[in-house]
Amino acid sequence: MSDLAESQPVQQSGELADGAVAIDDEQLKREQTTAQLNAIVSEIRENQPLTSDLFPICHLVDSYLTDDQGGTEPNFFLQGACYLSQKYKSYRRVRGDGNCYYRALLYALCEGLLKRLKANETGALEELERLKCLAKESFHAAVKTYGYDEFALETFYEEFLSLLSSLSNYTFLTQNDLHKRLNEEGGTADYCTWYMRVLTACKLKSDPDRFAGFLCFEDGMTGSAGEYVHNPHLSSSENIAEFCMREVEPMGRECTMVQVLALAEIIEVTVAIEYLDGRPFDEERGLVLHRFSGEDDEGKDAAVRNRSNVTLLYRPGHYDILYA
């Protein structure tokens, strides 16, 4: 009995030691993973501006010529890039940090509107006022209807409204001024990008039965939206709320077609996207082109026809801006 009593604490001590080693190993793995992620983020920040200068579209073609090894298999990316070079003059790269769709749309929207204002284009001033009103109304809706904290959201909303309001000074505001503002690390672009994520979430929550159909089901029969899998035990509203919390609201989470559609619809702009995604190239049809929240302008009133249009380039997991 005494031998057993004496050996028992030794056994417990060994179990505790093994547990401590396991915990230390897990902690070490987490720290290593965090360090690797931080190193990747630092490298991206050092080598990629939030939004680049303009590049001639031939640079896009050249990037795939470099990748072409002269094999017998067709290079669909190269074929698609050559097709784009016949339609567009230039493109602008956007940092690949998981926020590229929101950032590309924000930049292209403001840049395009500034050009229209400087050219005294019909409907440009009305479009600017519409967007400023939308910003104000969306802030109140986010707080009153969708439960966002007013004080947490206010700074981001004010930065978004400030950016739009700065376009009113289009006589003196230059493209270079706008470019510098939207490339400041931790500045306007990041604040507005997160606010656009909130707008996207509000749109999704406004019609959960419709948008829940975009979520991925376990049988894989519907389009995948991020890594979120539709939970059959939750309602459409609960699934969308969970999806927004995990895939829409956090910075750095890549978007899928459901976010693209929702943001285009809530801002009420037309987003055209050329898909250079490596699928077999059809010379007669060209690349797949999708338009979100926009239809043919024929038969529409002037207010709708004067709304902003943005053209983006999609490559697997990434968006850039195209210019005709």
PDB file of C-alpha atoms in Angstrom:
ATOM      1  CA  MET A   1       0.000   0.000   0.000  1.00  0.00           C
ATOM      2  CA  SER A   2       2.777   2.407   0.902  1.00  0.00           C
ATOM      3  CA  ASP A   3       4.649   1.640  -2.357  1.00  0.00           C
ATOM      4  CA  LEU A   4       1.509   2.411  -4.392  1.00  0.00           C
ATOM      5  CA  ALA A   5       0.910   5.612  -2.486  1.00  0.00           C
ATOM      6  CA  GLU A   6       4.448   6.715  -3.113  1.00  0.00           C
ATOM      7  CA  SER A   7       4.399   5.879  -6.840  1.00  0.00           C
ATOM      8  CA  GLN A   8       1.050   7.614  -7.565  1.00  0.00           C
ATOM      9  CA  PRO A   9       2.365  11.210  -7.359  1.00  0.00           C
ATOM     10  CA  VAL A  10       5.208  10.276  -9.711  1.00  0.00           C
ATOM     11  CA  GLN A  11       2.682   9.007 -12.319  1.00  0.00           C
ATOM     12  CA  GLN A  12       0.564  12.173 -12.017  1.00  0.00           C
ATOM     13  CA  SER A  13       3.667  14.294 -12.354  1.00  0.00           C
ATOM     14  CA  GLY A  14       4.574  12.496 -15.578  1.00  0.00           C
ATOM     15  CA  GLU A  15       1.088  13.054 -16.986  1.00  0.00           C
ATOM     16  CA  LEU A  16       1.251  16.745 -16.132  1.00  0.00           C
ATOM     17  CA  ALA A  17       4.676  17.004 -17.730  1.00  0.00           C
ATOM     18  CA  ASP A  18       3.425  15.348 -20.942  1.00  0.00           C
ATOM     19  CA  GLY A  19       0.456  17.729 -20.991  1.00  0.00           C
ATOM     20  CA  ALA A  20       2.692  20.724 -20.488  1.00  0.00           C
ATOM     21  CA  VAL A  21       4.905  19.620 -23.384  1.00  0.00           C
ATOM     22  CA  ALA A  22       1.854  19.252 -25.639  1.00  0.00           C
ATOM     23  CA  ILE A  23       0.626  22.707 -24.676  1.00  0.00           C
ATOM     24  CA  ASP A  24       4.085  24.173 -25.277  1.00  0.00           C
ATOM     25  CA  ASP A  25       4.208  22.520 -28.711  1.00  0.00           C
ATOM     26  CA  GLU A  26       0.809  23.945 -29.671  1.00  0.00           C
ATOM     27  CA  GLN A  27       1.796  27.380 -28.405  1.00  0.00           C
ATOM     28  CA  LEU A  28       5.034  27.206 -30.408  1.00  0.00           C
ATOM     29  CA  LYS A  29       3.146  26.229 -33.564  1.00  0.00           C
ATOM     30  CA  ARG A  30       0.719  29.145 -33.114  1.00  0.00           C
ATOM     31  CA  GLU A  31       3.583  31.562 -32.593  1.00  0.00           C
ATOM     32  CA  GLN A  32       5.392  30.255 -35.674  1.00  0.00           C
ATOM     33  CA  THR A  33       2.236  30.544 -37.768  1.00  0.00           C
ATOM     34  CA  THR A  34       1.640  34.094 -36.530  1.00  0.00           C
ATOM     35  CA  ALA A  35       5.237  35.021 -37.287  1.00  0.00           C
ATOM     36  CA  GLN A  36       4.955  33.600 -40.811  1.00  0.00           C
ATOM     37  CA  LEU A  37       1.719  35.499 -41.451  1.00  0.00           C
ATOM     38  CA  ASN A  38       3.232  38.723 -40.135  1.00  0.00           C
ATOM     39  CA  ALA A  39       6.252  38.229 -42.389  1.00  0.00           C
ATOM     40  CA  ILE A  40       3.972  37.759 -45.412  1.00  0.00           C
ATOM     41  CA  VAL A  41       1.998  40.898 -44.536  1.00  0.00           C
ATOM     42  CA  SER A  42       5.211  42.893 -44.112  1.00  0.00           C
ATOM     43  CA  GLU A  43       6.546  41.676 -47.452  1.00  0.00           C
ATOM     44  CA  ILE A  44       3.291  42.608 -49.208  1.00  0.00           C
ATOM     45  CA  ARG A  45       3.350  46.087 -47.692  1.00  0.00           C
ATOM     46  CA  GLU A  46       6.950  46.631 -48.709  1.00  0.00           C
ATOM     47  CA  ASN A  47       6.524  45.442 -52.306  1.00  0.00           C
ATOM     48  CA  GLN A  48       2.931  46.303 -53.216  1.00  0.00           C
ATOM     49  CA  PRO A  49       1.342  49.770 -52.951  1.00  0.00           C
ATOM     50  CA  LEU A  50      -2.330  49.801 -52.030  1.00  0.00           C
ATOM     51  CA  THR A  51      -3.021  50.818 -55.629  1.00  0.00           C
ATOM     52  CA  SER A  52      -0.300  51.066 -58.269  1.00  0.00           C
ATOM     53  CA  ASP A  53       0.398  53.607 -60.979  1.00  0.00           C
ATOM     54  CA  LEU A  54      -1.054  52.892 -64.403  1.00  0.00           C
ATOM     55  CA  PHE A  55       0.625  50.150 -66.435  1.00  0.00           C
ATOM     56  CA  PRO A  56       0.142  49.682 -70.185  1.00  0.00           C
ATOM     57  CA  ILE A  57      -1.911  46.589 -70.846  1.00  0.00           C
ATOM     58  CA  CYS A  58       1.025  45.061 -72.731  1.00  0.00           C
ATOM     59  CA  HIS A  59       2.694  44.531 -69.343  1.00  0.00           C
ATOM     60  CA  LEU A  60      -0.073  42.083 -68.506  1.00  0.00           C
ATOM     61  CA  VAL A  61       0.633  40.178 -71.723  1.00  0.00           C
ATOM     62  CA  ASP A  62       4.369  40.215 -70.994  1.00  0.00           C
ATOM     63  CA  SER A  63       3.811  38.689 -67.558  1.00  0.00           C
ATOM     64  CA  TYR A  64       2.251  35.622 -69.183  1.00  0.00           C
ATOM     65  CA  LEU A  65       4.837  35.476 -71.965  1.00  0.00           C
ATOM     66  CA  THR A  66       7.420  35.034 -69.205  1.00  0.00           C
ATOM     67  CA  ASP A  67       5.401  32.161 -67.766  1.00  0.00           C
ATOM     68  CA  ASP A  68       4.941  30.506 -71.164  1.00  0.00           C
ATOM     69  CA  GLN A  69       7.431  27.636 -71.437  1.00  0.00           C
ATOM     70  CA  GLY A  70       6.691  26.923 -75.077  1.00  0.00           C
ATOM     71  CA  GLY A  71       4.953  23.646 -74.340  1.00  0.00           C
ATOM     72  CA  THR A  72       2.333  21.931 -76.469  1.00  0.00           C
ATOM     73  CA  GLU A  73      -0.508  22.806 -74.097  1.00  0.00           C
ATOM     74  CA  PRO A  74      -2.299  26.102 -74.876  1.00  0.00           C
ATOM     75  CA  ASN A  75      -1.647  28.948 -72.439  1.00  0.00           C
ATOM     76  CA  PHE A  76      -5.182  30.166 -71.783  1.00  0.00           C
ATOM     77  CA  PHE A  77      -3.976  32.979 -69.530  1.00  0.00           C
ATOM     78  CA  LEU A  78      -1.755  34.318 -72.294  1.00  0.00           C
ATOM     79  CA  GLN A  79      -4.547  34.030 -74.855  1.00  0.00           C
ATOM     80  CA  GLY A  80      -6.888  35.891 -72.515  1.00  0.00           C
ATOM     81  CA  ALA A  81      -4.330  38.617 -71.829  1.00  0.00           C
ATOM     82  CA  CYS A  82      -3.833  39.141 -75.583  1.00  0.00           C
ATOM     83  CA  TYR A  83      -7.593  39.461 -75.940  1.00  0.00           C
ATOM     84  CA  LEU A  84      -7.687  42.099 -73.201  1.00  0.00           C
ATOM     85  CA  SER A  85      -4.907  44.039 -74.935  1.00  0.00           C
ATOM     86  CA  GLN A  86      -7.281  44.562 -77.854  1.00  0.00           C
ATOM     87  CA  LYS A  87     -10.023  46.018 -75.627  1.00  0.00           C
ATOM     88  CA  TYR A  88      -8.139  47.972 -72.966  1.00  0.00           C
ATOM     89  CA  LYS A  89      -5.224  50.411 -72.917  1.00  0.00           C
ATOM     90  CA  SER A  90      -4.007  50.090 -69.335  1.00  0.00           C
ATOM     91  CA  TYR A  91      -4.591  48.564 -65.931  1.00  0.00           C
ATOM     92  CA  ARG A  92      -3.864  49.374 -62.328  1.00  0.00           C
ATOM     93  CA  ARG A  93      -2.713  46.759 -59.847  1.00  0.00           C
ATOM     94  CA  VAL A  94      -4.317  46.532 -56.426  1.00  0.00           C
ATOM     95  CA  ARG A  95      -2.600  45.081 -53.376  1.00  0.00           C
ATOM     96  CA  GLY A  96      -3.342  41.409 -52.897  1.00  0.00           C
ATOM     97  CA  ASP A  97      -4.222  41.502 -49.214  1.00  0.00           C
ATOM     98  CA  GLY A  98      -7.732  40.057 -49.268  1.00  0.00           C
ATOM     99  CA  ASN A  99      -9.313  43.514 -49.607  1.00  0.00           C
ATOM    100  CA  CYS A 100      -8.645  43.937 -53.335  1.00  0.00           C
ATOM    101  CA  TYR A 101     -12.247  43.943 -54.591  1.00  0.00           C
ATOM    102  CA  TYR A 102     -13.382  46.593 -52.115  1.00  0.00           C
ATOM    103  CA  ARG A 103     -10.239  48.655 -52.648  1.00  0.00           C
ATOM    104  CA  ALA A 104     -10.414  48.390 -56.454  1.00  0.00           C
ATOM    105  CA  LEU A 105     -14.058  49.444 -56.518  1.00  0.00           C
ATOM    106  CA  LEU A 106     -13.412  52.362 -54.164  1.00  0.00           C
ATOM    107  CA  TYR A 107     -10.456  53.648 -56.173  1.00  0.00           C
ATOM    108  CA  ALA A 108     -12.069  53.216 -59.590  1.00  0.00           C
ATOM    109  CA  LEU A 109     -15.318  54.806 -58.402  1.00  0.00           C
ATOM    110  CA  CYS A 110     -13.609  57.947 -57.064  1.00  0.00           C
ATOM    111  CA  GLU A 111     -11.127  58.201 -59.933  1.00  0.00           C
ATOM    112  CA  GLY A 112     -13.824  57.841 -62.566  1.00  0.00           C
ATOM    113  CA  LEU A 113     -16.093  60.364 -60.910  1.00  0.00           C
ATOM    114  CA  LEU A 114     -13.252  62.896 -60.566  1.00  0.00           C
ATOM    115  CA  LYS A 115     -12.543  62.594 -64.303  1.00  0.00           C
ATOM    116  CA  ARG A 116     -16.218  63.110 -65.119  1.00  0.00           C
ATOM    117  CA  LEU A 117     -16.437  66.162 -62.860  1.00  0.00           C
ATOM    118  CA  LYS A 118     -13.330  67.729 -64.384  1.00  0.00           C
ATOM    119  CA  ALA A 119     -14.765  67.179 -67.860  1.00  0.00           C
ATOM    120  CA  ASN A 120     -18.082  68.788 -66.802  1.00  0.00           C
ATOM    121  CA  GLU A 121     -19.828  65.619 -67.925  1.00  0.00           C
ATOM    122  CA  THR A 122     -23.605  65.684 -67.765  1.00  0.00           C
ATOM    123  CA  GLY A 123     -24.902  64.039 -64.597  1.00  0.00           C
ATOM    124  CA  ALA A 124     -21.549  63.910 -62.801  1.00  0.00           C
ATOM    125  CA  LEU A 125     -22.499  66.389 -60.071  1.00  0.00           C
ATOM    126  CA  GLU A 126     -25.806  64.605 -59.549  1.00  0.00           C
ATOM    127  CA  GLU A 127     -23.970  61.299 -59.226  1.00  0.00           C
ATOM    128  CA  LEU A 128     -21.643  62.765 -56.597  1.00  0.00           C
ATOM    129  CA  GLU A 129     -24.585  64.090 -54.577  1.00  0.00           C
ATOM    130  CA  ARG A 130     -26.338  60.719 -54.872  1.00  0.00           C
ATOM    131  CA  LEU A 131     -23.318  58.917 -53.470  1.00  0.00           C
ATOM    132  CA  LYS A 132     -22.977  61.381 -50.588  1.00  0.00           C
ATOM    133  CA  CYS A 133     -26.666  60.949 -49.719  1.00  0.00           C
ATOM    134  CA  LEU A 134     -26.240  57.175 -49.946  1.00  0.00           C
ATOM    135  CA  ALA A 135     -23.321  57.364 -47.499  1.00  0.00           C
ATOM    136  CA  LYS A 136     -25.423  59.280 -44.967  1.00  0.00           C
ATOM    137  CA  GLU A 137     -28.475  57.070 -45.347  1.00  0.00           C
ATOM    138  CA  SER A 138     -26.426  53.872 -45.145  1.00  0.00           C
ATOM    139  CA  PHE A 139     -24.827  54.976 -41.885  1.00  0.00           C
ATOM    140  CA  HIS A 140     -28.200  55.515 -40.220  1.00  0.00           C
ATOM    141  CA  ALA A 141     -29.519  52.219 -41.612  1.00  0.00           C
ATOM    142  CA  ALA A 142     -26.454  50.330 -40.372  1.00  0.00           C
ATOM    143  CA  VAL A 143     -27.029  51.668 -36.866  1.00  0.00           C
ATOM    144  CA  LYS A 144     -30.818  51.714 -36.639  1.00  0.00           C
ATOM    145  CA  THR A 145     -31.721  48.638 -38.707  1.00  0.00           C
ATOM    146  CA  TYR A 146     -28.729  46.319 -38.591  1.00  0.00           C
ATOM    147  CA  GLY A 147     -27.447  46.973 -35.088  1.00  0.00           C
ATOM    148  CA  TYR A 148     -23.947  48.333 -35.706  1.00  0.00           C
ATOM    149  CA  ASP A 149     -22.532  50.410 -32.881  1.00  0.00           C
ATOM    150  CA  GLU A 150     -22.824  54.084 -33.783  1.00  0.00           C
ATOM    151  CA  PHE A 151     -19.597  55.151 -32.098  1.00  0.00           C
ATOM    152  CA  ALA A 152     -17.600  52.241 -33.531  1.00  0.00           C
ATOM    153  CA  LEU A 153     -18.849  52.971 -37.052  1.00  0.00           C
ATOM    154  CA  GLU A 154     -18.827  56.762 -37.009  1.00  0.00           C
ATOM    155  CA  THR A 155     -15.124  57.317 -37.743  1.00  0.00           C
ATOM    156  CA  PHE A 156     -15.216  55.025 -40.776  1.00  0.00           C
ATOM    157  CA  TYR A 157     -18.384  56.609 -42.111  1.00  0.00           C
ATOM    158  CA  GLU A 158     -16.968  60.101 -41.676  1.00  0.00           C
ATOM    159  CA  GLU A 159     -13.823  59.163 -43.599  1.00  0.00           C
ATOM    160  CA  PHE A 160     -15.928  57.717 -46.414  1.00  0.00           C
ATOM    161  CA  LEU A 161     -18.071  60.849 -46.573  1.00  0.00           C
ATOM    162  CA  SER A 162     -14.964  63.048 -46.380  1.00  0.00           C
ATOM    163  CA  LEU A 163     -13.463  61.248 -49.383  1.00  0.00           C
ATOM    164  CA  LEU A 164     -16.608  61.760 -51.432  1.00  0.00           C
ATOM    165  CA  SER A 165     -16.919  65.372 -50.306  1.00  0.00           C
ATOM    166  CA  SER A 166     -13.332  66.068 -51.382  1.00  0.00           C
ATOM    167  CA  LEU A 167     -14.408  65.383 -54.965  1.00  0.00           C
ATOM    168  CA  SER A 168     -16.617  68.477 -54.784  1.00  0.00           C
ATOM    169  CA  ASN A 169     -13.377  70.452 -54.944  1.00  0.00           C
ATOM    170  CA  TYR A 170     -12.655  68.890 -58.338  1.00  0.00           C
ATOM    171  CA  THR A 171     -11.388  72.164 -59.833  1.00  0.00           C
ATOM    172  CA  PHE A 172      -8.304  72.010 -57.604  1.00  0.00           C
ATOM    173  CA  LEU A 173      -8.165  68.308 -56.663  1.00  0.00           C
ATOM    174  CA  THR A 174      -5.784  66.432 -58.951  1.00  0.00           C
ATOM    175  CA  GLN A 175      -5.618  62.747 -59.812  1.00  0.00           C
ATOM    176  CA  ASN A 176      -2.250  62.692 -58.050  1.00  0.00           C
ATOM    177  CA  ASP A 177      -3.840  64.133 -54.877  1.00  0.00           C
ATOM    178  CA  LEU A 178      -6.477  61.406 -54.939  1.00  0.00           C
ATOM    179  CA  HIS A 179      -3.894  58.712 -55.647  1.00  0.00           C
ATOM    180  CA  LYS A 180      -1.732  59.802 -52.700  1.00  0.00           C
ATOM    181  CA  ARG A 181      -4.699  59.872 -50.330  1.00  0.00           C
ATOM    182  CA  LEU A 182      -5.818  56.388 -51.338  1.00  0.00           C
ATOM    183  CA  ASN A 183      -2.298  54.976 -50.934  1.00  0.00           C
ATOM    184  CA  GLU A 184      -1.655  56.130 -47.373  1.00  0.00           C
ATOM    185  CA  GLU A 185      -1.022  53.112 -45.153  1.00  0.00           C
ATOM    186  CA  GLY A 186      -3.655  52.843 -42.409  1.00  0.00           C
ATOM    187  CA  GLY A 187      -5.397  55.902 -43.832  1.00  0.00           C
ATOM    188  CA  THR A 188      -8.441  56.758 -45.924  1.00  0.00           C
ATOM    189  CA  ALA A 189      -8.358  53.669 -48.146  1.00  0.00           C
ATOM    190  CA  ASP A 190      -8.369  51.244 -45.200  1.00  0.00           C
ATOM    191  CA  TYR A 191     -11.098  53.152 -43.350  1.00  0.00           C
ATOM    192  CA  CYS A 192     -13.285  53.296 -46.456  1.00  0.00           C
ATOM    193  CA  THR A 193     -12.574  49.684 -47.356  1.00  0.00           C
ATOM    194  CA  TRP A 194     -13.920  48.535 -44.018  1.00  0.00           C
ATOM    195  CA  TYR A 195     -16.944  50.815 -44.338  1.00  0.00           C
ATOM    196  CA  MET A 196     -17.670  49.247 -47.733  1.00  0.00           C
ATOM    197  CA  ARG A 197     -17.541  45.858 -46.028  1.00  0.00           C
ATOM    198  CA  VAL A 198     -20.232  47.087 -43.649  1.00  0.00           C
ATOM    199  CA  LEU A 199     -22.325  48.287 -46.605  1.00  0.00           C
ATOM    200  CA  THR A 200     -21.959  44.838 -48.157  1.00  0.00           C
ATOM    201  CA  ALA A 201     -23.058  43.137 -44.936  1.00  0.00           C
ATOM    202  CA  CYS A 202     -26.085  45.441 -44.658  1.00  0.00           C
ATOM    203  CA  LYS A 203     -27.172  44.536 -48.179  1.00  0.00           C
ATOM    204  CA  LEU A 204     -26.818  40.827 -47.475  1.00  0.00           C
ATOM    205  CA  LYS A 205     -28.801  41.150 -44.240  1.00  0.00           C
ATOM    206  CA  SER A 206     -31.539  43.112 -46.021  1.00  0.00           C
ATOM    207  CA  ASP A 207     -32.566  40.048 -48.068  1.00  0.00           C
ATOM    208  CA  PRO A 208     -31.264  36.908 -46.350  1.00  0.00           C
ATOM    209  CA  ASP A 209     -33.572  34.471 -48.156  1.00  0.00           C
ATOM    210  CA  ARG A 210     -32.184  35.584 -51.509  1.00  0.00           C
ATOM    211  CA  PHE A 211     -28.513  35.744 -50.565  1.00  0.00           C
ATOM    212  CA  ALA A 212     -28.466  32.548 -48.469  1.00  0.00           C
ATOM    213  CA  GLY A 213     -28.761  30.671 -51.755  1.00  0.00           C
ATOM    214  CA  PHE A 214     -25.224  31.788 -52.617  1.00  0.00           C
ATOM    215  CA  LEU A 215     -23.734  30.058 -49.584  1.00  0.00           C
ATOM    216  CA  CYS A 216     -22.031  26.718 -49.981  1.00  0.00           C
ATOM    217  CA  PHE A 217     -24.026  23.671 -48.902  1.00  0.00           C
ATOM    218  CA  GLU A 218     -22.464  20.451 -47.674  1.00  0.00           C
ATOM    219  CA  ASP A 219     -23.545  18.629 -50.847  1.00  0.00           C
ATOM    220  CA  GLY A 220     -21.639  21.180 -52.908  1.00  0.00           C
ATOM    221  CA  MET A 221     -24.658  21.863 -55.116  1.00  0.00           C
ATOM    222  CA  THR A 222     -24.524  25.648 -54.813  1.00  0.00           C
ATOM    223  CA  GLY A 223     -21.892  28.290 -55.348  1.00  0.00           C
ATOM    224  CA  SER A 224     -19.287  28.564 -52.619  1.00  0.00           C
ATOM    225  CA  ALA A 225     -19.107  31.811 -50.658  1.00  0.00           C
ATOM    226  CA  GLY A 226     -15.805  31.896 -48.844  1.00  0.00           C
ATOM    227  CA  GLU A 227     -15.172  29.058 -46.433  1.00  0.00           C
ATOM    228  CA  TYR A 228     -18.589  29.339 -44.847  1.00  0.00           C
ATOM    229  CA  VAL A 229     -20.846  26.305 -45.188  1.00  0.00           C
ATOM    230  CA  HIS A 230     -24.618  26.799 -44.927  1.00  0.00           C
ATOM    231  CA  ASN A 231     -25.868  25.483 -41.590  1.00  0.00           C
ATOM    232  CA  PRO A 232     -29.207  23.668 -42.124  1.00  0.00           C
ATOM    233  CA  HIS A 233     -30.097  24.164 -38.451  1.00  0.00           C
ATOM    234  CA  LEU A 234     -30.037  27.965 -38.803  1.00  0.00           C
ATOM    235  CA  SER A 235     -32.492  30.255 -40.561  1.00  0.00           C
ATOM    236  CA  SER A 236     -31.469  32.264 -43.632  1.00  0.00           C
ATOM    237  CA  SER A 237     -31.078  35.355 -41.439  1.00  0.00           C
ATOM    238  CA  GLU A 238     -28.870  33.486 -38.973  1.00  0.00           C
ATOM    239  CA  ASN A 239     -26.748  31.969 -41.750  1.00  0.00           C
ATOM    240  CA  ILE A 240     -26.221  35.369 -43.393  1.00  0.00           C
ATOM    241  CA  ALA A 241     -25.394  36.992 -40.050  1.00  0.00           C
ATOM    242  CA  GLU A 242     -22.805  34.282 -39.351  1.00  0.00           C
ATOM    243  CA  PHE A 243     -21.418  34.569 -42.876  1.00  0.00           C
ATOM    244  CA  CYS A 244     -21.061  38.352 -42.531  1.00  0.00           C
ATOM    245  CA  MET A 245     -19.305  38.010 -39.184  1.00  0.00           C
ATOM    246  CA  ARG A 246     -16.794  35.502 -40.558  1.00  0.00           C
ATOM    247  CA  GLU A 247     -16.323  36.421 -44.229  1.00  0.00           C
ATOM    248  CA  VAL A 248     -17.479  40.002 -44.837  1.00  0.00           C
ATOM    249  CA  GLU A 249     -16.782  42.257 -41.868  1.00  0.00           C
ATOM    250  CA  PRO A 250     -13.184  41.203 -41.030  1.00  0.00           C
ATOM    251  CA  MET A 251     -10.477  42.961 -43.040  1.00  0.00           C
ATOM    252  CA  GLY A 252      -8.386  40.675 -45.203  1.00  0.00           C
ATOM    253  CA  ARG A 253     -11.148  38.185 -45.992  1.00  0.00           C
ATOM    254  CA  GLU A 254     -11.414  37.580 -49.725  1.00  0.00           C
ATOM    255  CA  CYS A 255     -14.775  38.099 -51.354  1.00  0.00           C
ATOM    256  CA  THR A 256     -16.786  35.845 -53.629  1.00  0.00           C
ATOM    257  CA  MET A 257     -19.543  36.593 -56.102  1.00  0.00           C
ATOM    258  CA  VAL A 258     -22.142  37.205 -53.394  1.00  0.00           C
ATOM    259  CA  GLN A 259     -20.120  40.090 -51.898  1.00  0.00           C
ATOM    260  CA  VAL A 260     -19.374  41.475 -55.377  1.00  0.00           C
ATOM    261  CA  LEU A 261     -23.080  41.523 -56.167  1.00  0.00           C
ATOM    262  CA  ALA A 262     -24.185  42.935 -52.811  1.00  0.00           C
ATOM    263  CA  LEU A 263     -21.756  45.867 -52.809  1.00  0.00           C
ATOM    264  CA  ALA A 264     -22.506  46.802 -56.420  1.00  0.00           C
ATOM    265  CA  GLU A 265     -26.231  46.753 -55.672  1.00  0.00           C
ATOM    266  CA  ILE A 266     -26.154  48.790 -52.474  1.00  0.00           C
ATOM    267  CA  ILE A 267     -23.959  51.509 -54.033  1.00  0.00           C
ATOM    268  CA  GLU A 268     -26.059  51.285 -57.211  1.00  0.00           C
ATOM    269  CA  VAL A 269     -23.169  51.289 -59.657  1.00  0.00           C
ATOM    270  CA  THR A 270     -22.411  48.951 -62.545  1.00  0.00           C
ATOM    271  CA  VAL A 271     -19.399  46.720 -61.982  1.00  0.00           C
ATOM    272  CA  ALA A 272     -18.174  44.922 -65.110  1.00  0.00           C
ATOM    273  CA  ILE A 273     -15.655  42.147 -64.475  1.00  0.00           C
ATOM    274  CA  GLU A 274     -13.461  40.444 -67.077  1.00  0.00           C
ATOM    275  CA  TYR A 275     -12.585  36.920 -65.923  1.00  0.00           C
ATOM    276  CA  LEU A 276      -9.017  35.919 -66.775  1.00  0.00           C
ATOM    277  CA  ASP A 277      -9.173  32.697 -64.812  1.00  0.00           C
ATOM    278  CA  GLY A 278      -7.465  30.128 -67.012  1.00  0.00           C
ATOM    279  CA  ARG A 279     -10.545  28.485 -68.472  1.00  0.00           C
ATOM    280  CA  PRO A 280     -10.290  27.439 -72.178  1.00  0.00           C
ATOM    281  CA  PHE A 281     -10.282  30.557 -74.337  1.00  0.00           C
ATOM    282  CA  ASP A 282     -13.002  31.032 -76.955  1.00  0.00           C
ATOM    283  CA  GLU A 283     -11.760  33.328 -79.740  1.00  0.00           C
ATOM    284  CA  GLU A 284     -15.281  34.178 -80.887  1.00  0.00           C
ATOM    285  CA  ARG A 285     -16.698  35.002 -77.452  1.00  0.00           C
ATOM    286  CA  GLY A 286     -13.558  36.244 -75.739  1.00  0.00           C
ATOM    287  CA  LEU A 287     -13.322  36.180 -71.953  1.00  0.00           C
ATOM    288  CA  VAL A 288     -16.335  35.764 -69.712  1.00  0.00           C
ATOM    289  CA  LEU A 289     -17.656  39.214 -68.795  1.00  0.00           C
ATOM    290  CA  HIS A 290     -20.153  39.657 -65.953  1.00  0.00           C
ATOM    291  CA  ARG A 291     -21.975  42.878 -65.102  1.00  0.00           C
ATOM    292  CA  PHE A 292     -23.300  43.347 -61.583  1.00  0.00           C
ATOM    293  CA  SER A 293     -26.132  45.705 -60.672  1.00  0.00           C
ATOM    294  CA  GLY A 294     -26.233  47.078 -64.173  1.00  0.00           C
ATOM    295  CA  GLU A 295     -28.287  46.358 -67.260  1.00  0.00           C
ATOM    296  CA  ASP A 296     -28.474  47.917 -70.689  1.00  0.00           C
ATOM    297  CA  ASP A 297     -28.975  51.662 -70.357  1.00  0.00           C
ATOM    298  CA  GLU A 298     -31.431  51.718 -73.224  1.00  0.00           C
ATOM    299  CA  GLY A 299     -34.846  52.869 -72.060  1.00  0.00           C
ATOM    300  CA  LYS A 300     -33.640  53.950 -68.620  1.00  0.00           C
ATOM    301  CA  ASP A 301     -34.036  57.464 -67.329  1.00  0.00           C
ATOM    302  CA  ALA A 302     -31.131  59.919 -67.262  1.00  0.00           C
ATOM    303  CA  ALA A 303     -30.533  59.529 -63.511  1.00  0.00           C
ATOM    304  CA  VAL A 304     -29.852  55.807 -63.909  1.00  0.00           C
ATOM    305  CA  ARG A 305     -27.776  56.224 -67.082  1.00  0.00           C
ATOM    306  CA  ASN A 306     -25.560  58.766 -65.335  1.00  0.00           C
ATOM    307  CA  ARG A 307     -24.552  56.393 -62.557  1.00  0.00           C
ATOM    308  CA  SER A 308     -20.952  55.274 -62.261  1.00  0.00           C
ATOM    309  CA  ASN A 309     -19.458  52.347 -64.154  1.00  0.00           C
ATOM    310  CA  VAL A 310     -16.368  50.445 -63.062  1.00  0.00           C
ATOM    311  CA  THR A 311     -14.437  47.772 -64.966  1.00  0.00           C
ATOM    312  CA  LEU A 312     -12.310  45.269 -63.072  1.00  0.00           C
ATOM    313  CA  LEU A 313     -10.066  42.380 -63.999  1.00  0.00           C
ATOM    314  CA  TYR A 314     -10.477  39.133 -62.088  1.00  0.00           C
ATOM    315  CA  ARG A 315      -7.672  36.616 -61.847  1.00  0.00           C
ATOM    316  CA  PRO A 316      -7.909  33.693 -59.413  1.00  0.00           C
ATOM    317  CA  GLY A 317      -8.397  35.241 -55.970  1.00  0.00           C
ATOM    318  CA  HIS A 318      -7.609  38.791 -57.081  1.00  0.00           C
ATOM    319  CA  TYR A 319      -9.043  41.973 -58.642  1.00  0.00           C
ATOM    320  CA  ASP A 320      -7.318  44.817 -60.524  1.00  0.00           C
ATOM    321  CA  ILE A 321      -8.699  47.846 -62.411  1.00  0.00           C
ATOM    322  CA  LEU A 322      -9.038  48.019 -66.220  1.00  0.00           C
ATOM    323  CA  TYR A 323      -9.068  51.143 -68.405  1.00  0.00           C
ATOM    324  CA  ALA A 324     -10.370  51.315 -71.975  1.00  0.00           C
TER     325      ALA A 324
END
